[in-house]
Coordinates of C-alpha atoms in Angstrom, one line a residue:
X1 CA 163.7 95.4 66.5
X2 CA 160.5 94.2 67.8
X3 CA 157.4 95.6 66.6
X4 CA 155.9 98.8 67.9
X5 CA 153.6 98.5 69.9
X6 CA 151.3 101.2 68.9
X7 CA 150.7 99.2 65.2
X8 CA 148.6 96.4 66.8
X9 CA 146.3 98.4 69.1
X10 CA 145.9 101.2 65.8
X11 CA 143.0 99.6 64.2
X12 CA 142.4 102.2 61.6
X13 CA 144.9 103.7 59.0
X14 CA 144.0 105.8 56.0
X15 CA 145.5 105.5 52.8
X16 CA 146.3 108.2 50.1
X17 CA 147.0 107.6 46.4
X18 CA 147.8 111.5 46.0
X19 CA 149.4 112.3 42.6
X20 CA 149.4 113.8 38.9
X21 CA 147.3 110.4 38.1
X22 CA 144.3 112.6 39.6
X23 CA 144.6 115.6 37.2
X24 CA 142.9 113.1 34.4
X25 CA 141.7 110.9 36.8
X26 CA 143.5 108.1 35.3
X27 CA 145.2 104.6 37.2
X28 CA 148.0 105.8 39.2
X29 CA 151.5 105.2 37.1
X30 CA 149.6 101.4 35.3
X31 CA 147.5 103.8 33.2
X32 CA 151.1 104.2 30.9
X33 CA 152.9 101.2 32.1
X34 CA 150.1 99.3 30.6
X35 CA 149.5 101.2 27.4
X36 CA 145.6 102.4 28.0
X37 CA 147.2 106.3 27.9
X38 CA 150.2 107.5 26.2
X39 CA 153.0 108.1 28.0
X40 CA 153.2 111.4 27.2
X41 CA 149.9 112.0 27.8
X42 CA 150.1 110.6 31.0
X43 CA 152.9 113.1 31.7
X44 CA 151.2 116.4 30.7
X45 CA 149.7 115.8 33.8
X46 CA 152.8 117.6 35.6
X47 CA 151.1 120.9 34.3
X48 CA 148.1 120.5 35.7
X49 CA 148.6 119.4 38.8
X50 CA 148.3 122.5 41.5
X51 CA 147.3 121.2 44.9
X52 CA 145.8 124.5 45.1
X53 CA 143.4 123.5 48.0
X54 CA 145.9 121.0 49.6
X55 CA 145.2 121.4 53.6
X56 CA 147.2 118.8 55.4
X57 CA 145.5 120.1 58.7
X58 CA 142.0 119.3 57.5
X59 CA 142.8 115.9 56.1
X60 CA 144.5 115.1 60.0
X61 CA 141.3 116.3 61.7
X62 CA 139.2 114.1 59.2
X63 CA 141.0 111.2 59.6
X64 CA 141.0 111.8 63.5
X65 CA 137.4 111.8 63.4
X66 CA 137.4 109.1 61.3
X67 CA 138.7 106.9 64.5
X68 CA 142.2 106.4 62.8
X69 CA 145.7 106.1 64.5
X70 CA 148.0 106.7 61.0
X71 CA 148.1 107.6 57.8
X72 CA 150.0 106.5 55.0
X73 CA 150.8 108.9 51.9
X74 CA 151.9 108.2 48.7
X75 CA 155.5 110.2 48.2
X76 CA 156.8 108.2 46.0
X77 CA 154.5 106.2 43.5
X78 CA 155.6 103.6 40.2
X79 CA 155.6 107.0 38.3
X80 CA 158.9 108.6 39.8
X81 CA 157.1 111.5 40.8
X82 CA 158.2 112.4 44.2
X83 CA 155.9 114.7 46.5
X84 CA 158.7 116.4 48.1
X85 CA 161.9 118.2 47.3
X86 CA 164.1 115.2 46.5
X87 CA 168.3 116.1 45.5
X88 CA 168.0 112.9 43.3
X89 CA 166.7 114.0 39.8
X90 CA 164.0 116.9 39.1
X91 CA 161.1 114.4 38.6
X92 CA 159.1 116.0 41.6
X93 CA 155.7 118.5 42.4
X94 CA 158.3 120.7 43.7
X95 CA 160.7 121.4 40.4
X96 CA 157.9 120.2 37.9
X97 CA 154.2 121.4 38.5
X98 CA 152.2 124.4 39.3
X99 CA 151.9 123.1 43.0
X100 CA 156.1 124.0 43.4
X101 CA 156.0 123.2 47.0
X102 CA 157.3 120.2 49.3
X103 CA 153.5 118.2 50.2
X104 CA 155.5 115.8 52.8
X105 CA 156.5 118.0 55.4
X106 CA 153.0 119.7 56.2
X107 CA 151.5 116.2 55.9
X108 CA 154.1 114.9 58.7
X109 CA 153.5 118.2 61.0
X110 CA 149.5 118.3 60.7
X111 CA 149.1 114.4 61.4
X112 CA 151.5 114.7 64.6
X113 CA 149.8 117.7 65.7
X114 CA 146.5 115.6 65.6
X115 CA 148.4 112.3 67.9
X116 CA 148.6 110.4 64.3
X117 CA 151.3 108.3 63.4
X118 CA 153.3 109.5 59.6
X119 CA 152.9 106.4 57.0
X120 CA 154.7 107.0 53.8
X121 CA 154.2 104.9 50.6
X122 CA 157.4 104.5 48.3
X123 CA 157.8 102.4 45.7
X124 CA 160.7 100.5 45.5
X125 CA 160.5 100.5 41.0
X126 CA 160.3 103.3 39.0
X127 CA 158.8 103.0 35.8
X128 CA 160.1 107.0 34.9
X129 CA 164.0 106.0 35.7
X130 CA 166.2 105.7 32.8
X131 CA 168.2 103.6 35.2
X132 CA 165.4 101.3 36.2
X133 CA 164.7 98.7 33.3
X134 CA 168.5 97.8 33.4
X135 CA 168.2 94.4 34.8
X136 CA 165.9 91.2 34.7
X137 CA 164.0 89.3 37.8
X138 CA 165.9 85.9 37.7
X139 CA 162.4 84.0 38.0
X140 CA 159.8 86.6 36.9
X141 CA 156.3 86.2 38.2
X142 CA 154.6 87.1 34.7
X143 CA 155.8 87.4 31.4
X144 CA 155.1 91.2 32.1
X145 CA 157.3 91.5 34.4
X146 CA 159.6 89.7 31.8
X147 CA 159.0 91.6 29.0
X148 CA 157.7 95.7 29.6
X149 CA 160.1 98.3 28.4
X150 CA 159.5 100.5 31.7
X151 CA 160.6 97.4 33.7
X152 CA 162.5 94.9 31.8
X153 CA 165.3 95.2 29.3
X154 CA 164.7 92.0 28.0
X155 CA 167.2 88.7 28.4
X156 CA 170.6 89.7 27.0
X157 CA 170.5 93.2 27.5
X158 CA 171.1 93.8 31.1
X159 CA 173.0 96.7 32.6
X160 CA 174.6 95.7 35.8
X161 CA 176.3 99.4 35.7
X162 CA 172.8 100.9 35.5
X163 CA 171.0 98.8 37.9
X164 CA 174.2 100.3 40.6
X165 CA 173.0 103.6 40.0
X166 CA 169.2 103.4 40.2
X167 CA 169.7 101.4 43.9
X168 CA 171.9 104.5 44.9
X169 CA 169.1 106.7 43.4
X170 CA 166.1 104.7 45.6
X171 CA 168.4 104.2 48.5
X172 CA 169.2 108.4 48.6
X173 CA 165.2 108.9 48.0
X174 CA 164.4 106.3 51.0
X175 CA 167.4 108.3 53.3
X176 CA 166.0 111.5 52.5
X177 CA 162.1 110.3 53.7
X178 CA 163.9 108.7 56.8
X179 CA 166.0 111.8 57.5
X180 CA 164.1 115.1 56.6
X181 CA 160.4 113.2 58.2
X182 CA 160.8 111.0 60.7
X183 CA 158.2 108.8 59.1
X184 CA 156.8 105.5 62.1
X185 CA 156.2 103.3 58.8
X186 CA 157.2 103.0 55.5
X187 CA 154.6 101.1 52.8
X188 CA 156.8 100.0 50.1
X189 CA 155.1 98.6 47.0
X190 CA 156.5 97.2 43.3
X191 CA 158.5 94.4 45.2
X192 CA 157.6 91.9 42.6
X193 CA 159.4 93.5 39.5
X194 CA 162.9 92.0 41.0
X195 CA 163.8 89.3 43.6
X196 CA 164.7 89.6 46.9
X197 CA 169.1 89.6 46.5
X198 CA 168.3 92.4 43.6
X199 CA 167.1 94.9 45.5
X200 CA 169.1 94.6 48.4
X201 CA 166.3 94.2 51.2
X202 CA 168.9 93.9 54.4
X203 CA 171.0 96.4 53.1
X204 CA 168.0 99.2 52.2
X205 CA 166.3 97.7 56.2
X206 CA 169.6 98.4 57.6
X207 CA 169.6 101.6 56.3
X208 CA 166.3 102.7 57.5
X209 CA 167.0 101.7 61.0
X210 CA 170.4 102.8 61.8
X211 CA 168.2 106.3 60.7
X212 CA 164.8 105.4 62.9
X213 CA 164.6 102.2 64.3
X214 CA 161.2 102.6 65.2
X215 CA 160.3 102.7 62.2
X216 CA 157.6 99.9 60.9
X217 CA 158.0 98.2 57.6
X218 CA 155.2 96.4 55.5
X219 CA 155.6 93.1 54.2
X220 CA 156.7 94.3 50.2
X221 CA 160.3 94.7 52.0
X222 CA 159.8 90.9 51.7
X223 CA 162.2 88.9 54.8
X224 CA 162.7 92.1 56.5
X225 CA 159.1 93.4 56.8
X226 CA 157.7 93.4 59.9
X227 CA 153.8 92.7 59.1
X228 CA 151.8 91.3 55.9
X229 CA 149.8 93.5 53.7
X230 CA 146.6 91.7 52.1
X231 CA 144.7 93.5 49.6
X232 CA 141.1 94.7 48.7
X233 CA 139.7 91.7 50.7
X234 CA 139.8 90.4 54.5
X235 CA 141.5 87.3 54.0
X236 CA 140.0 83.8 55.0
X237 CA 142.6 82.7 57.8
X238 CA 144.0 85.7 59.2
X239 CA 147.8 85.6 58.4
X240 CA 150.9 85.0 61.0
X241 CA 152.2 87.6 63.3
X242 CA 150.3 91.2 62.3
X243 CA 149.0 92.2 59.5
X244 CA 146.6 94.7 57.7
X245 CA 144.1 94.7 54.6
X246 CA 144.2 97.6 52.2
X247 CA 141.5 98.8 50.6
X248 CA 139.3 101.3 48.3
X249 CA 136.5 103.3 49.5
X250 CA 135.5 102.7 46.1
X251 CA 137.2 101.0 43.3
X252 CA 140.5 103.1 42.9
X253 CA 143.3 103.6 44.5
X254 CA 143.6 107.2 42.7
X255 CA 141.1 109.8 42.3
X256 CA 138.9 108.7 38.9
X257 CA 136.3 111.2 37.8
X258 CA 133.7 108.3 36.9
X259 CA 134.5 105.6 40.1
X260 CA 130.9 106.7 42.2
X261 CA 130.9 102.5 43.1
X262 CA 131.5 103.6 47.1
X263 CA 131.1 101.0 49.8
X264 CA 128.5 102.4 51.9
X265 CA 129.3 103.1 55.9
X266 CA 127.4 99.9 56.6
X267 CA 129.7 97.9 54.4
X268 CA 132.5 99.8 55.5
X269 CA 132.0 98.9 59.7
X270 CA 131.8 95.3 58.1
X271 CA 135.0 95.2 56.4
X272 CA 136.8 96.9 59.3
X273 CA 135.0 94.6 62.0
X274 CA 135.6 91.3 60.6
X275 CA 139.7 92.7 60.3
X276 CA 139.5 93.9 64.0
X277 CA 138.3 90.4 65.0
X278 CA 140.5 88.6 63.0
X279 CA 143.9 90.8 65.2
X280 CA 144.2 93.3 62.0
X281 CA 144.3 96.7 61.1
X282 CA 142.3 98.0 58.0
X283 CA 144.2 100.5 55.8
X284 CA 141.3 102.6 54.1
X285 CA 142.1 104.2 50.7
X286 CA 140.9 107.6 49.8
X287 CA 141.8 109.8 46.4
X288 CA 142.3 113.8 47.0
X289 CA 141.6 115.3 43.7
X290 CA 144.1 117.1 42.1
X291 CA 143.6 120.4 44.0
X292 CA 144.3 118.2 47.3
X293 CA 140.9 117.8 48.2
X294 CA 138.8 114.3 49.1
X295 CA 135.6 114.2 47.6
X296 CA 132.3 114.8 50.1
X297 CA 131.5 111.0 49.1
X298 CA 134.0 109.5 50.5
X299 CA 134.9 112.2 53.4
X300 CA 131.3 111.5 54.3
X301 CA 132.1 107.7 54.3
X302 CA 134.9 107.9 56.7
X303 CA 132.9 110.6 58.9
X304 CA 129.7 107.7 59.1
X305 CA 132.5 105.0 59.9
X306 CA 134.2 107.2 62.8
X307 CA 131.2 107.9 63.9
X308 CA 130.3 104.7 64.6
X309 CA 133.5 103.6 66.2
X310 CA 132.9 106.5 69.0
X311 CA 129.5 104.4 69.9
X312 CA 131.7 101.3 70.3
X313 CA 135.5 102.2 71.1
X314 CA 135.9 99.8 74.0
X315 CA 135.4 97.3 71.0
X316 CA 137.5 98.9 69.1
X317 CA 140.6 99.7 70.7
X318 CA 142.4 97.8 73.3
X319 CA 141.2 94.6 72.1
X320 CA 142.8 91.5 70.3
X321 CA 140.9 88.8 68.0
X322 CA 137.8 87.4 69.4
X323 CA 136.4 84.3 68.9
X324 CA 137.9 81.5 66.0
X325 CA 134.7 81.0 63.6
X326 CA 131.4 78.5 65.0
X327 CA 131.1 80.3 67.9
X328 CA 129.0 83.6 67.5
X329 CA 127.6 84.3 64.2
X330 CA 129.3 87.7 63.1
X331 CA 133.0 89.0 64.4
X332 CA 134.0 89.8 67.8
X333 CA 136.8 91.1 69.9
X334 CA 138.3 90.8 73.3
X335 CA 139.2 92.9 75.6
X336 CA 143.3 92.9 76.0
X337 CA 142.7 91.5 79.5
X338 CA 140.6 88.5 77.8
X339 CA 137.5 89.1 80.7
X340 CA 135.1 91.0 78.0
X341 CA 133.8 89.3 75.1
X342 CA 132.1 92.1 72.4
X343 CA 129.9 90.6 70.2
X344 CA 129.2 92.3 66.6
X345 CA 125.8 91.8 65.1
X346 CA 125.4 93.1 61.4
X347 CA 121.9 92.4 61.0
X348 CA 118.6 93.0 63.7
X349 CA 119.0 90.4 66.4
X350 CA 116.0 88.4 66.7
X351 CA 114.7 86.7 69.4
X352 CA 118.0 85.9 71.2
X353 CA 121.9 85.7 70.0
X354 CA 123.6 82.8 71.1
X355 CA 127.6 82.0 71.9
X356 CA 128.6 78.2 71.6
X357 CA 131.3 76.4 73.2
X358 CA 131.8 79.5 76.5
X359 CA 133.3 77.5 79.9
X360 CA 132.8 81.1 81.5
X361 CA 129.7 81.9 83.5
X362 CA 128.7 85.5 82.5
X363 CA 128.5 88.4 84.6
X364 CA 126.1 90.8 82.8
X365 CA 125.8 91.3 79.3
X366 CA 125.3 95.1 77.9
X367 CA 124.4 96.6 74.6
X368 CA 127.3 98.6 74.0
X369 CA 125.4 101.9 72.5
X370 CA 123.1 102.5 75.2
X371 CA 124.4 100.5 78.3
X372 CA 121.2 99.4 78.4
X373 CA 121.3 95.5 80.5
X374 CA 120.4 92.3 78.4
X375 CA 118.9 89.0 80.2
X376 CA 120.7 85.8 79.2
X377 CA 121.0 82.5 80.1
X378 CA 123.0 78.8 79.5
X379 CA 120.7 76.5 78.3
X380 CA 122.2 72.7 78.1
X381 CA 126.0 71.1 78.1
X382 CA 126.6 67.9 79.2
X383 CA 130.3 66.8 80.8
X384 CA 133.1 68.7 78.9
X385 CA 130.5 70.5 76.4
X386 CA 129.4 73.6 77.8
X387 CA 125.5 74.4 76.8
X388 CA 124.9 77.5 74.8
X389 CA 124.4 81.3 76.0
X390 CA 121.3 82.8 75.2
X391 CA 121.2 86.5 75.4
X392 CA 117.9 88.3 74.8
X393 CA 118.2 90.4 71.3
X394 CA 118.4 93.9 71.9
X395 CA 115.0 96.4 70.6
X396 CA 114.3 99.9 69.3
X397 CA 117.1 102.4 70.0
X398 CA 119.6 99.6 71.2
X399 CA 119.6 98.6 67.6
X400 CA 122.6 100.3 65.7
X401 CA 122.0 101.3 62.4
X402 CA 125.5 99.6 60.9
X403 CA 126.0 96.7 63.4
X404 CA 124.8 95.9 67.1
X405 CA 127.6 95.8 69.7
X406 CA 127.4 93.3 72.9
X407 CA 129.7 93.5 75.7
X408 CA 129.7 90.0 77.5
X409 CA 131.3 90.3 80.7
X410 CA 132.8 87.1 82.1
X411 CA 133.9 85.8 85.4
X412 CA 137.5 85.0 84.6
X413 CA 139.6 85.0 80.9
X414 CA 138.2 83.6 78.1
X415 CA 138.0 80.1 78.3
X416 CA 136.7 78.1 75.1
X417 CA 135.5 74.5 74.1
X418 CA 136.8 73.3 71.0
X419 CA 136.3 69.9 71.4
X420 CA 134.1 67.3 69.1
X421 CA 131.9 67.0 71.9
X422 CA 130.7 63.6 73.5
X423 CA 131.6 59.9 71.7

């Protein structure tokens, strides 16, 4: 199927690690794997874990405010412990804590009710299954990967018979998502633990489609994903085809009592900017706390950050990549119809900005806030090489507090110089 066409134009998606992890605060499902808690310890957690303030509803109209077209909750993390009522095993908040109650459902009917597309995390391993360590990645990427109980069962001691029944175990979970929720993307996650042929990747993307086939798929379903996932870090060179860049408001994925390192708004415009100009989506992660609730610091951070994409939204959405690196000095986008250049300044413009290498003339240029009209000019050029456009730096209230917006309206498409310029 080709890909749908609302991912591209989406911008913004929120991300939730929601799960017992939060009760202690601890890392989502590597806190055991990895041996800093016990594993029972880690467990206990199922007794604690109420969701006694969960509001779908509220989390919709935040992230809705937030400027965001999706969301994508955790139902299934490494742990095992599904979020809704799964028939495959008891290992869920419905049969195992206080909460008792599917969190899927109301979390599918309050985003739709807001226009939001459904995002579901699953993770493909599960570190809970008896099941799961039953076979061994034929070229591990790590000698963890090799060599952990909750994963491997070391060389010699694989379980073909096993391995069977966990893939009908995560293929039933994965049917039950597609079937009882409708989700319009699935984020799978733990693709490294096996290869490609183990896991059955056209056989679990044939079964998602024959149930949805509009439904998106992330790039950890490996050859049949349908757009890359980079992580906690906008990437260089933007990657083939589309893509999106995950990351923490602060430094977790989960809810951690002692993470107060947030990003501040400003930071946070940057990081989505430069991924908007660069064609991708930013995926930003919050952590409900166990009662279902995200803390004010970081529902405060993705109030600042919608609040600044209201002041710019013809920048936002509706756009494609701007201009390749050298010619403006910060990110930009362009309008889908290639005749409006938005320029994205993160610091005070001074005296003039300038755009090298544009074979447009220029209309008008306009600070996006205020609509308030900027003189410019071309100054230079010779032959081929166009000269440079000046535009005068926008004062006082035309000054955003997170980053400057400049609408450059030109006389045709986007036309650029990338030439070496004159022998």
């Amino acid at each position: 199927m080709p890909m749908q066409p609302w991912f591209a134009d989406a911008k913004l998606g929120i991300f939730l690690h929601y799960g017992i992890y939060a009760v202690d605060g601890v890392p989502e499902s590597w806190s055991f794997y990895n041996g800093s808690v016990p594993h029972e310890q880690y467990m206990r957690q199922l007794d604690g874990f109420t969701a006694s303030r969960y509001d779908p509803t509220a989390w919709a109209e935040l992230f809705r405010r937030a400027g965001a077209k999706y969301a994508v909750l955790t139902a299934r993390h490494h742990d095992g412990v599904a979020l809704w009522d799964t028939a495959l095993g008891d290992l869920s908040v419905v049969k195992r804590t206080p909460a008792g109650r599917d969190l899927i459902g109301p979390y599918a009917e309050a985003l739709r009710e807001q226009g939001l597309k459904v995002g579901l995390y699953y993770s493909h391993s599960d570190w809970n299954h008896p099941d799961y360590p039953s076979v061994v990645h034929p070229e591990p990427p790590n000698e963890e990967v090799a060599t952990n109980p909750y994963c491997s069962p070391g060389r010699g001691n694989e379980d073909p018979a096993a391995w069977e029944r966990f893939l009908a175990y995560r293929d039933g979970q994965v049917r039950e998502l597609v079937e009882n929720f409708r989700p319009d993307l699935l984020w799978f996650d733990g693709e490294w633990e096996r290869s490609e042929e183990q896991w059955r990747m056209r056989e679990l993307s044939e079964q998602i489609l024959a149930g949805n086939p509009r439904t998106v798929l992330n790039a950890r379903m490996l050859s049949y994903g349908d757009y890359a996932t980079p992580e906690q870090g906008v990437p260089i060179e933007a990657p083939d085809g589309p893509w999106e860049l995950c990351l923490t408001v602060n430094d977790s994925w989960g809810y951690q009592h002692k993470d107060d390192n947030h990003k501040s708004i400003r930071q946070l415009v940057r990081y989505f900017t430069e991924t908007i100009a660069m064609g991708g989506n930013l995926l930003l992660d919050v952590g409900p706390q166990e009662d279902g609730t995200i803390t004010p610091e970081q529902a405060s951070r993705l109030e600042g950050l919608g609040d600044w994409i209201r002041r710019n939204e013809p920048a936002v959405y509706g756009t494609v990549a701007g201009l390749p690196a050298g010619h403006h000095y910060g990110p930009s986008t362009l309008s889908a119809d290639r005749r409006t250049l938005y320029l994205i300044c993160f610091d005070t413009p001074r005296e003039s900005v300038a755009v090298r290498g544009l074979r447009n003339s220029v209309r008008r240029v306009t600070e996006l806030g205020t609509g308030r009209e900027l003189a410019h000019r071309t100054i230079g050029g010779l032959g081929d090489v166009p000269g440079v456009l000046w535009i005068d730096a926008p004062e006082g209230d035309a000054v955003d507090a997170y980053a400057t917006v400049l609408a450059v309206e030109l006389d045709g498409e986007l036309d650029l110089y990338r030439g070496t310029g004159r022998d």
